[in-house]
CSV table of C-alpha atoms in Angstrom, one decimal:
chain,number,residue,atom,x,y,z
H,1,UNK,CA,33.9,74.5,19.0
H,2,UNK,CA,35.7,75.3,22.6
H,3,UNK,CA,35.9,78.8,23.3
H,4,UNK,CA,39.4,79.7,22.9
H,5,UNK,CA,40.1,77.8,19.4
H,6,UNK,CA,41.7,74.7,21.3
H,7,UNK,CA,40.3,71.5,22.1
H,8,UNK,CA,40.1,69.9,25.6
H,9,UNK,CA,39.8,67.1,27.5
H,10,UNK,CA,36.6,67.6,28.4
H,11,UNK,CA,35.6,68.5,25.7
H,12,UNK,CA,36.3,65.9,23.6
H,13,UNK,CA,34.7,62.9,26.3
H,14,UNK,CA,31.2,65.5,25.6
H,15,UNK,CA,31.8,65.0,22.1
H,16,UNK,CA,32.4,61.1,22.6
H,17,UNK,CA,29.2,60.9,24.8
H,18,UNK,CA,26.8,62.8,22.4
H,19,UNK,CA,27.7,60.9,19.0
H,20,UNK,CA,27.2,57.7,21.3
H,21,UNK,CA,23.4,59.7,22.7
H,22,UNK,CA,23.2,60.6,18.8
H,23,UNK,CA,23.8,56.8,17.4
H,24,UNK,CA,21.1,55.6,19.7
H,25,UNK,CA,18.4,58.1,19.7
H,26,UNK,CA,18.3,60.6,16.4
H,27,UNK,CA,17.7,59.6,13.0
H,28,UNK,CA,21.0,59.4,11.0
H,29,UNK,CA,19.7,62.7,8.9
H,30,UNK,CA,19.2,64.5,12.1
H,31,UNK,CA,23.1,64.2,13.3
H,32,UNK,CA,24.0,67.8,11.9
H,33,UNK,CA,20.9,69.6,14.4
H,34,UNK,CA,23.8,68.7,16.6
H,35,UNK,CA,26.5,68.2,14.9
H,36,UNK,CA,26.4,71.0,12.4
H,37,UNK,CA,28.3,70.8,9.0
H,38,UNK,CA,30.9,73.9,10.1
H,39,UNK,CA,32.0,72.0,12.6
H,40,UNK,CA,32.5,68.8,11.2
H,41,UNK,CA,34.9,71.1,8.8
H,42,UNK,CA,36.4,72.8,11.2
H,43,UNK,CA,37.6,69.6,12.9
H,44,UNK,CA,38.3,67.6,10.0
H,45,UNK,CA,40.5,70.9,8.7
H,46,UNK,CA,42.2,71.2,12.0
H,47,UNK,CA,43.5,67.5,12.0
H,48,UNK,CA,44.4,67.7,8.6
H,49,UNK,CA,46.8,70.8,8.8
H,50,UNK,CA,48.6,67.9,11.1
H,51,UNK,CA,48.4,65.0,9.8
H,52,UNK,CA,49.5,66.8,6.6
H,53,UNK,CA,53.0,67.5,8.5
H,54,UNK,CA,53.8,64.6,9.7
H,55,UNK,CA,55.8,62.2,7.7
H,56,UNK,CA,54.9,58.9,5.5
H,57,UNK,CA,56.9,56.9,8.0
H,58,UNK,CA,56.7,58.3,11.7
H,59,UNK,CA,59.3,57.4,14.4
H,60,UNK,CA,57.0,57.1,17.5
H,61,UNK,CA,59.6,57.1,20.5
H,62,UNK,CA,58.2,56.4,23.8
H,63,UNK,CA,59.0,58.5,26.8
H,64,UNK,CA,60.2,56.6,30.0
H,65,UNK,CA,57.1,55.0,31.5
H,66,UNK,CA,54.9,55.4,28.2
H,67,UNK,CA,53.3,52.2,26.7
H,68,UNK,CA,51.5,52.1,23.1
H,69,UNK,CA,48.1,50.7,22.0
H,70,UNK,CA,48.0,49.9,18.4
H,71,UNK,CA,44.4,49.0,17.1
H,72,UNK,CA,43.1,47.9,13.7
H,73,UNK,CA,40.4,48.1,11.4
H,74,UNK,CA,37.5,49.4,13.2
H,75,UNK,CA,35.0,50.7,9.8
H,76,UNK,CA,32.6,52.7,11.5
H,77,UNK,CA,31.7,50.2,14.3
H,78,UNK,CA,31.8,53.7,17.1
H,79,UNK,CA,29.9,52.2,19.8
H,80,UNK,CA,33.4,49.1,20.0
H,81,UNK,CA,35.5,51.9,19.7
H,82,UNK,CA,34.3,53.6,22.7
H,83,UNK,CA,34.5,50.7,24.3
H,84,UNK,CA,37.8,50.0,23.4
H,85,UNK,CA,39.4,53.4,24.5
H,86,UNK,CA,37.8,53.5,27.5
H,87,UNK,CA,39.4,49.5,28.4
H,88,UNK,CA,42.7,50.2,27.2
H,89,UNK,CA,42.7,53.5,29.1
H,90,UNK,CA,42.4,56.7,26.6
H,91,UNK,CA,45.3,58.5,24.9
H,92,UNK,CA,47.2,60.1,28.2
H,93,UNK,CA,50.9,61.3,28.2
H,94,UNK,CA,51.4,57.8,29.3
H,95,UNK,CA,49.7,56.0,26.6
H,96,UNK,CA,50.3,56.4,23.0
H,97,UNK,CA,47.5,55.3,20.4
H,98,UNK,CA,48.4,53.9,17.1
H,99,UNK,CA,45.5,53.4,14.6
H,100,UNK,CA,46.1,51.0,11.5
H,101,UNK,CA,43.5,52.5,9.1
H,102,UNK,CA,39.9,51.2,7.8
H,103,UNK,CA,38.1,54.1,10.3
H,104,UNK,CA,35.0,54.0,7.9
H,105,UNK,CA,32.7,52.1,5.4
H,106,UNK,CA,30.8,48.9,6.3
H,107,UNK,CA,29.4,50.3,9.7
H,108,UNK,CA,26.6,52.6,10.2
H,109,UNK,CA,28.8,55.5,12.0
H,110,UNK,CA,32.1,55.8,9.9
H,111,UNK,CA,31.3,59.8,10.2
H,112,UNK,CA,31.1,59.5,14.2
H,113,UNK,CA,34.1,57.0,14.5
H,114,UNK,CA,36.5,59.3,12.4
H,115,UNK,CA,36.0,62.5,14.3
H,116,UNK,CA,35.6,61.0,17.3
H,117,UNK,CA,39.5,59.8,16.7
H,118,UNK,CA,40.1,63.1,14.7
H,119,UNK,CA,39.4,64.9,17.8
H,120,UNK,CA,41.5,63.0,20.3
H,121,UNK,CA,44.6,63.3,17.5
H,122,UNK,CA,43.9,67.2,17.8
H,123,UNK,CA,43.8,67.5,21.5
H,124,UNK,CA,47.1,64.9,22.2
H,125,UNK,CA,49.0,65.1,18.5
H,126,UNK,CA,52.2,63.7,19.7
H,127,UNK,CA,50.0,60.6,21.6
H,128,UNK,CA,47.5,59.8,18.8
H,129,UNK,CA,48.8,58.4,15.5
H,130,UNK,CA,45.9,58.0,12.6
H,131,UNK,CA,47.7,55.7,9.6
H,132,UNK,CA,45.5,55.6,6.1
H,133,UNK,CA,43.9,52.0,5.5
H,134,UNK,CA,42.9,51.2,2.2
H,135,UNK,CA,39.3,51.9,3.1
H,136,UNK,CA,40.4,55.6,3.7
H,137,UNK,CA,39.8,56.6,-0.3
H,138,UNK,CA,37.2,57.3,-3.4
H,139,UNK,CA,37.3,53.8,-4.3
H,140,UNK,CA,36.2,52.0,-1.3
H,141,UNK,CA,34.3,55.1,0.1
H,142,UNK,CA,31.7,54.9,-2.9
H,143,UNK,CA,31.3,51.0,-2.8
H,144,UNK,CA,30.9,50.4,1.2
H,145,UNK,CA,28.8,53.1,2.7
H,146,UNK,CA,30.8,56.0,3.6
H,147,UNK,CA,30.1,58.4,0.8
H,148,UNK,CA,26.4,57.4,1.0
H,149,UNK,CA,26.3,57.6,4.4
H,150,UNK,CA,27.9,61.7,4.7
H,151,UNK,CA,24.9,62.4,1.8
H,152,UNK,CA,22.5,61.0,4.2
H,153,UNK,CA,23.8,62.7,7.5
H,154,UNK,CA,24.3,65.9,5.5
H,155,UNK,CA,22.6,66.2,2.8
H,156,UNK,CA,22.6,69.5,0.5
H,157,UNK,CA,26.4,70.4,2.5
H,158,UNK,CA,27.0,66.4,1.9
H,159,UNK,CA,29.2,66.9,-1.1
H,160,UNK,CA,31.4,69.7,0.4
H,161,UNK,CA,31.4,67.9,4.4
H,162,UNK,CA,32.7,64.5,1.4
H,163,UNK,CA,35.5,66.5,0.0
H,164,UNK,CA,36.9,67.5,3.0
H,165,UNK,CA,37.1,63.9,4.5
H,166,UNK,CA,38.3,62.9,0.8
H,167,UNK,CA,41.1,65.4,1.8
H,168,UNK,CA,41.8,64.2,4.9
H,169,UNK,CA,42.2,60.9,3.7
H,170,UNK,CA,45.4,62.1,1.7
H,171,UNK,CA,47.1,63.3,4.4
H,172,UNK,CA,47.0,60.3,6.7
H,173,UNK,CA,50.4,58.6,7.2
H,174,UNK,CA,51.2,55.4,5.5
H,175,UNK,CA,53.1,53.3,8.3
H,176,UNK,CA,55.0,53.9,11.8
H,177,UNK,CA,58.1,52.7,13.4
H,178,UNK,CA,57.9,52.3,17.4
H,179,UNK,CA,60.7,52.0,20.1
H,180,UNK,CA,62.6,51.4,16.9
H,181,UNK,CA,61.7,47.8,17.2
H,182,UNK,CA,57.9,47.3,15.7
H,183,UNK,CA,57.2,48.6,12.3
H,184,UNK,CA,52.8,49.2,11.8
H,185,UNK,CA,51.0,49.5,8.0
H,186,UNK,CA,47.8,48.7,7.7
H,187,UNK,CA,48.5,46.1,4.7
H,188,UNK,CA,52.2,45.5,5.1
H,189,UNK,CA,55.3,45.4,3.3
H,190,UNK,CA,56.1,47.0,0.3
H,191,UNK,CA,57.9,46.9,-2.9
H,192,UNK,CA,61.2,49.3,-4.6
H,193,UNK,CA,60.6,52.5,-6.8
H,194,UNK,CA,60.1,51.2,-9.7
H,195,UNK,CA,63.2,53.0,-12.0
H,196,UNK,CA,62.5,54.3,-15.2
H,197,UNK,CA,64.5,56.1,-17.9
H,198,UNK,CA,64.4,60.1,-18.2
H,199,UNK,CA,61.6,60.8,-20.3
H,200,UNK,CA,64.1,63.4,-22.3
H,201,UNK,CA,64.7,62.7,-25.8
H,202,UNK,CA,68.3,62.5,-26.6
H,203,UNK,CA,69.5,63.4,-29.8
H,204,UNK,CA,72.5,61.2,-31.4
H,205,UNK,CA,75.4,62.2,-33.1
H,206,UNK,CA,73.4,63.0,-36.4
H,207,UNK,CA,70.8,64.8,-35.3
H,208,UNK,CA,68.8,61.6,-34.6
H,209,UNK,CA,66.3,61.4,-31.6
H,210,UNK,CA,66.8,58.5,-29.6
H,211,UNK,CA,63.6,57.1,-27.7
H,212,UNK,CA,63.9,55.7,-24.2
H,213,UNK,CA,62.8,52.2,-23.5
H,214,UNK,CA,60.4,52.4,-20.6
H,215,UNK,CA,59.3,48.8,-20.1
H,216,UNK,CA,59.6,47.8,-16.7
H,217,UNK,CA,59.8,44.0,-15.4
H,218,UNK,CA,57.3,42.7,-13.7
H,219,UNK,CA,58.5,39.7,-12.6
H,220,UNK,CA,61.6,41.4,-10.8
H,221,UNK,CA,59.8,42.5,-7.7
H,222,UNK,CA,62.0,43.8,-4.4
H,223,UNK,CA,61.3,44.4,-1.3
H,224,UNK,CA,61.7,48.5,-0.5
H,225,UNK,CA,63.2,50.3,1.5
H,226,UNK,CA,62.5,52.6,4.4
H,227,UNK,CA,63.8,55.2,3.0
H,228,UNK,CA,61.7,54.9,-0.1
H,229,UNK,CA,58.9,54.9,2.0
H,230,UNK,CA,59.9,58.1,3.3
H,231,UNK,CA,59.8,59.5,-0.1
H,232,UNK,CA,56.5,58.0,-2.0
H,233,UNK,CA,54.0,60.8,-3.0
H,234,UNK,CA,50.6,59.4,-0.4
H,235,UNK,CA,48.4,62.1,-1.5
H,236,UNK,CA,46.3,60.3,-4.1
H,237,UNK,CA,42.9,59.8,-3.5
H,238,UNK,CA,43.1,55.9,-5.3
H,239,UNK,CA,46.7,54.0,-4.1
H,240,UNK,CA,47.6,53.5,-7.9
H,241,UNK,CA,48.1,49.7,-8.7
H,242,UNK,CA,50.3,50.5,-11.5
H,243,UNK,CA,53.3,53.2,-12.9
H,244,UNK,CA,55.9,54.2,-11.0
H,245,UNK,CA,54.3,55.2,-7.0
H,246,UNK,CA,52.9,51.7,-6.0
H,247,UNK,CA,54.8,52.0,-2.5
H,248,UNK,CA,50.8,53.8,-1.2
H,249,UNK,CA,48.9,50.6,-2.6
H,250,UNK,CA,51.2,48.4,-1.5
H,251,UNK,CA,51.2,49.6,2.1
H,252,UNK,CA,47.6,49.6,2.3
H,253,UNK,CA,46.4,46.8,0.4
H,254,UNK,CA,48.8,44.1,0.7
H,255,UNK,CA,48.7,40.2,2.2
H,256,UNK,CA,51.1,37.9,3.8
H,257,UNK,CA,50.8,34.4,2.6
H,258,UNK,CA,53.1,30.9,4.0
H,259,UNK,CA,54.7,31.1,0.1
H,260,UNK,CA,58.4,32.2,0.0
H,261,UNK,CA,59.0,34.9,-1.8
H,262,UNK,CA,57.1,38.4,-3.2
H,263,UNK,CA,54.4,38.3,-5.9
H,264,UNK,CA,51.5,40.7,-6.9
H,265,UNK,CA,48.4,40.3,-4.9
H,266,UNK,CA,45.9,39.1,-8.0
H,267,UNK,CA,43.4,38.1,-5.8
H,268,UNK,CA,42.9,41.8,-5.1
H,269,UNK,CA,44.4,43.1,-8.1
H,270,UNK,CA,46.5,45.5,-6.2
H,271,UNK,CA,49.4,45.3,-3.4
H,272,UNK,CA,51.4,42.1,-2.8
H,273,UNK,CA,51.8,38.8,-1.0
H,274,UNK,CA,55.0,37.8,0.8
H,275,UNK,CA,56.0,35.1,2.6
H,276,UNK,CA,58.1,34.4,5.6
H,277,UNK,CA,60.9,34.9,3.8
H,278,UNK,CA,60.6,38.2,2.9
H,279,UNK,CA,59.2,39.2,6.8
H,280,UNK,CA,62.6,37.7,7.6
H,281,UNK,CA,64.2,40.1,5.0
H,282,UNK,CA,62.5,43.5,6.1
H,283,UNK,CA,62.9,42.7,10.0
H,284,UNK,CA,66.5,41.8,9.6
H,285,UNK,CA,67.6,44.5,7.2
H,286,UNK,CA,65.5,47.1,9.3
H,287,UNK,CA,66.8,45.6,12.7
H,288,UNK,CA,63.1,45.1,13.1
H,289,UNK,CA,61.6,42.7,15.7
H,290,UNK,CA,57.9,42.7,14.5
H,291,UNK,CA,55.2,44.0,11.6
H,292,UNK,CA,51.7,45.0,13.1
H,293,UNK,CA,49.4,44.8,10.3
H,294,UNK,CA,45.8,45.0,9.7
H,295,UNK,CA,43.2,44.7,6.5
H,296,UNK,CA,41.8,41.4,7.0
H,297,UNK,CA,38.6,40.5,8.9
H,298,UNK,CA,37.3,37.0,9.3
H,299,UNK,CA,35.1,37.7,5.9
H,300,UNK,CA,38.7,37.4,3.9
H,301,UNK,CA,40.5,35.2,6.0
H,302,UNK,CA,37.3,32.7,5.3
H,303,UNK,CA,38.8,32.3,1.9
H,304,UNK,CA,42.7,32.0,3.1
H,305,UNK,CA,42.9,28.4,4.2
H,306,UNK,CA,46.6,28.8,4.1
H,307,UNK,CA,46.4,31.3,7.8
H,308,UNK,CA,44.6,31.0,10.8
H,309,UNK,CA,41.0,32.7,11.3
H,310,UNK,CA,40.3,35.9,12.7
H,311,UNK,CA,37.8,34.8,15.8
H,312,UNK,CA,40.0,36.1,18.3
H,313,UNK,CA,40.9,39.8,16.6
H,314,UNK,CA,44.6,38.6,15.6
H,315,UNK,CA,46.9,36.3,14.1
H,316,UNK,CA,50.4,35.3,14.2
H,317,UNK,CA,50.9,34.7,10.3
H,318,UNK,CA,54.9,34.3,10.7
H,319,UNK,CA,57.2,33.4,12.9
H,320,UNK,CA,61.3,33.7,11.9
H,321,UNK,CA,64.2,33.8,13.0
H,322,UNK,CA,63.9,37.8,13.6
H,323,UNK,CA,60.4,38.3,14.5
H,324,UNK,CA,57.1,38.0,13.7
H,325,UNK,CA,53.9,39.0,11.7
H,326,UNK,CA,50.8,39.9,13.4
H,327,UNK,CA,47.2,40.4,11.7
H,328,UNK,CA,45.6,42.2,14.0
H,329,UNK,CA,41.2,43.6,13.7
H,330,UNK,CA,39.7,45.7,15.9
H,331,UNK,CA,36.1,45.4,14.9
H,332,UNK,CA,34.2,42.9,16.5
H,333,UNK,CA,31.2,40.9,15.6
H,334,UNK,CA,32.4,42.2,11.5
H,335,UNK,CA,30.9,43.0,9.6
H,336,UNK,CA,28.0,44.9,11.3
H,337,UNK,CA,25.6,43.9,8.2
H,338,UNK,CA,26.1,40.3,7.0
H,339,UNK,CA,24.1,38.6,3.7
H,340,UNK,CA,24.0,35.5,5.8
H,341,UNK,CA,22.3,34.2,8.7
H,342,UNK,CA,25.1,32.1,10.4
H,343,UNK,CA,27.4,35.4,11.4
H,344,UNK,CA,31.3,35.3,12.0
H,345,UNK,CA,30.8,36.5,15.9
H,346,UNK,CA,34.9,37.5,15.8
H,347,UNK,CA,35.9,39.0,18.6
H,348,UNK,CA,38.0,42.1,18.2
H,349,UNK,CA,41.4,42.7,19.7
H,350,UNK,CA,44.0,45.8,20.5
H,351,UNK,CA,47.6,44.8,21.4
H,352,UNK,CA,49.6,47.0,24.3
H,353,UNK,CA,53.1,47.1,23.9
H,354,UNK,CA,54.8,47.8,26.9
H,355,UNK,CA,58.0,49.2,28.2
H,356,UNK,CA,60.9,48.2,27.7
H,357,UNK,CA,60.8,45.5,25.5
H,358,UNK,CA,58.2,46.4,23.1
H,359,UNK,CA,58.8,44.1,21.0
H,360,UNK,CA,56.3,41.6,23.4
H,361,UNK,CA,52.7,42.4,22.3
H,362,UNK,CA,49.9,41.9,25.3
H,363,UNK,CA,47.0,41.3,23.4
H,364,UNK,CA,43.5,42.4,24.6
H,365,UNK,CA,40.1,40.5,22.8
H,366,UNK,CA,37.1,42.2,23.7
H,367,UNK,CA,33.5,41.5,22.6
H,368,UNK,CA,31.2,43.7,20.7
H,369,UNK,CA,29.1,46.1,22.3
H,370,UNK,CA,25.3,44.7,22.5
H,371,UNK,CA,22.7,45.3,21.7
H,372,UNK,CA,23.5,48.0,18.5
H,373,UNK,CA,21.2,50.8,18.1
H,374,UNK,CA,19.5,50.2,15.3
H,375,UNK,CA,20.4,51.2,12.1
H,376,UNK,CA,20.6,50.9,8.5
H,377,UNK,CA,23.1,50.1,6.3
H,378,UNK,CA,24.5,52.3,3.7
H,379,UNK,CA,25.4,49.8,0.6
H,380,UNK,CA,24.2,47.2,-0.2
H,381,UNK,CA,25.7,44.8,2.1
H,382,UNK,CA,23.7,41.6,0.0
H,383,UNK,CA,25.6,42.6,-3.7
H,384,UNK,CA,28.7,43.9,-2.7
H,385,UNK,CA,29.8,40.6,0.1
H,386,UNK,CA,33.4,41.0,-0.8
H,387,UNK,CA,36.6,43.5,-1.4
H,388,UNK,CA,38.4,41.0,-3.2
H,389,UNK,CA,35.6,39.9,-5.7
H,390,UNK,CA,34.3,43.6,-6.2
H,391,UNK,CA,37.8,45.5,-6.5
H,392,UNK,CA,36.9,47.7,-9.6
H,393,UNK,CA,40.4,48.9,-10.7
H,394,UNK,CA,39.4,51.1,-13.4
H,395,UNK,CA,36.9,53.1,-11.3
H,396,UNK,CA,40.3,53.7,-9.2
H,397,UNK,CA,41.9,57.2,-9.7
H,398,UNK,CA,45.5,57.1,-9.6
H,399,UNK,CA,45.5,60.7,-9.8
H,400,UNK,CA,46.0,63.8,-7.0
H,401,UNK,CA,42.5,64.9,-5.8
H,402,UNK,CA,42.5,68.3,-6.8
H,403,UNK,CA,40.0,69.1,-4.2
H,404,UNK,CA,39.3,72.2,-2.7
């Protein structure tokens, strides 16, 4: 840690440039020798205290001059991510970052890519913006590599360097709003609060209790509101998929699809589809002009014939009268293990909204960076191919952490 308590600019490029030397030349087990578990804490602790101020919806308002880079999905993939901050210029007073989730699982070095980004969010907190993907929980963390991979890299301190990431995870943002004009979540859209009666008896004229009816209709789904947004409880380690606080899983794990309308996402058995009707809706009603969204790689848009492929790192999913809908991944060549020979060789992509109108993405592709240190994989890449097919929803906890 810098002498003096605060981080620098230099010294977070030395950290950048010795988890890249690290990646390529020290066993995955020999990461804290340099990296030691304190630290890891102490960083992870630091950009917690202010991620945990910061808002479920954040208003990021450009200065004069200012552009912003949004970026998607980048699970653990460091060596692209260095890359990519280095060709979209890194986080500056003139350039705001905006990252749409999924920093870890799948790829050898979610620990490296997260506090890599951790520490630029501590140095420049008003220029880096770290949303929660779906990815970022206890579900997803102990199928696709990243609990494993902390027990690997730390070992006996592995369970208490775990919580503290689990922590972190809770106080990630769920969406942003920038130049007033482009709305970011890393699945999408979301549904209402879900109303329920009091839970209070009532006692009738005679004495007689009267019980509440608490069934709720499914079938009655509507779109939210920002400002219930604003107000959803987001620290829960699992988004819940059902009760009352489903604004979290909807934000993080829902799909747009060409259907009219809003329906519940059974294909992943959490979140929602919408169509280009209901895009329409939330741009118009939120004097919107376009959704940046994230959460599918080419792996699950190989199954959604209905929308383009991801080869390129982004989509255009819908086009209305208001605005559109833009898929966009940031981790290229995805994912870095693959069960099959033939591999999807995506590109990856980062869009640069400019002043004034931001409203006009510029989109960058990039390639992946080759050749990859070697490493190994940290699930079982062969059994587990699939989110969609492996989504366990009763090994979910709907619950608060309760971690210290």
């Amino acid at each position: 840690w810098p002498e003096g308590g605060a981080l620098t600019p230099d010294w977070v490029a030395g950290l950048e440039s010795t988890l890249d030397w690290c990646s390529r030349h020290l066993p995955a087990d020999r990461l804290p020798s340099v990296l030691p578990a304190a630290l890891v804490q102490r960083l992870v602790l630091a950009a917690a205290a202010i991620l945990h101020r910061e808002p479920n919806l954040i208003r990021v308002d450009p200065r004069p001059g200012q552009s912003v880079v949004v970026v998607g999905d980048v699970h653990g993939q460091l060596h692209d991510v260095i890359f990519l901050l280095r060709d979209a210029g890194f986080p500056s007073e003139e350039r705001i970052f905006v990252f749409n989730g999924d920093y870890v699982d799948r790829g050898a070095w979610g620990v490296e890519t997260f506090l890599l980004l951790l520490a630029w969010k501590v140095l420049l907190p008003n220029c880096v913006f770290l949303l929660r993907g779906n990815h970022e929980s206890k579900y997803c963390t102990s199928v696709y590599g990243f609990e494993k991979e902390v027990m690997a890299k730390y070992k006996d301190q592995g369970p208490q360097v775990y919580r503290k990431f689990l922590r972190c995870f809770e106080d990630l943002p769920l969406a942003t709003i920038i130049a007033g004009c482009v709305y970011t979540a890393h699945g999408g859209v979301f549904r209402g609060t879900i109303v329920v009666p009091s839970k209070k008896s009532k006692k009738g004229k005679k004495g007689r209790k009267y019980k509440a009816d608490f069934t709720v209709d499914l079938n009655s789904i509507k779109l939210g509101s920002l400002d219930e947004l604003l107000k959803a409880r987001r620290t829960v380690l699992d988004p819940p998929w059902e009760g009352t606080n489903l604004i979290p899983g909807d934000v993080l794990w829902s799909d747009p699809s060409l259907q009219m309308g809003l329906s519940p996402n059974k294909e992943r058995g959490i979140g929602l589809l919408w169509g280009p009707d209901i895009t329409q809706q939330f741009l118009q009603t939120n004097h919107l002009k376009l959704i940046i969204r994230s959460h599918e790689g080419p792996d699950a848009r190989d199954k959604r014939h209905d929308l383009l492929e991801m080869d390129n790192g982004y989509t255009i999913d819908h086009e209305v009268e208001c605005g559109k809908l833009i898929t966009l991944f940031s981790a290229p060549d995805y994912p870095q293990f693959q069960a099959s020979e033939e591999r999807h060789n995506n590109r990856g992509a980062y869009i640069v909204l400019n002043p004034p109108d931001f409203a006009t993405p510029v989109f960058h592709s990039f390639e992946a960076v080759k050749p990859r240190p070697a490493a190994h994989p940290f699930y079982d890449f062969e059994e587990v191919i699939d989110s969609d097919e492996e989504l366990n929803l009763d090994a979910m906890d709907s619950g608060t952490s309760g971690l210290s």
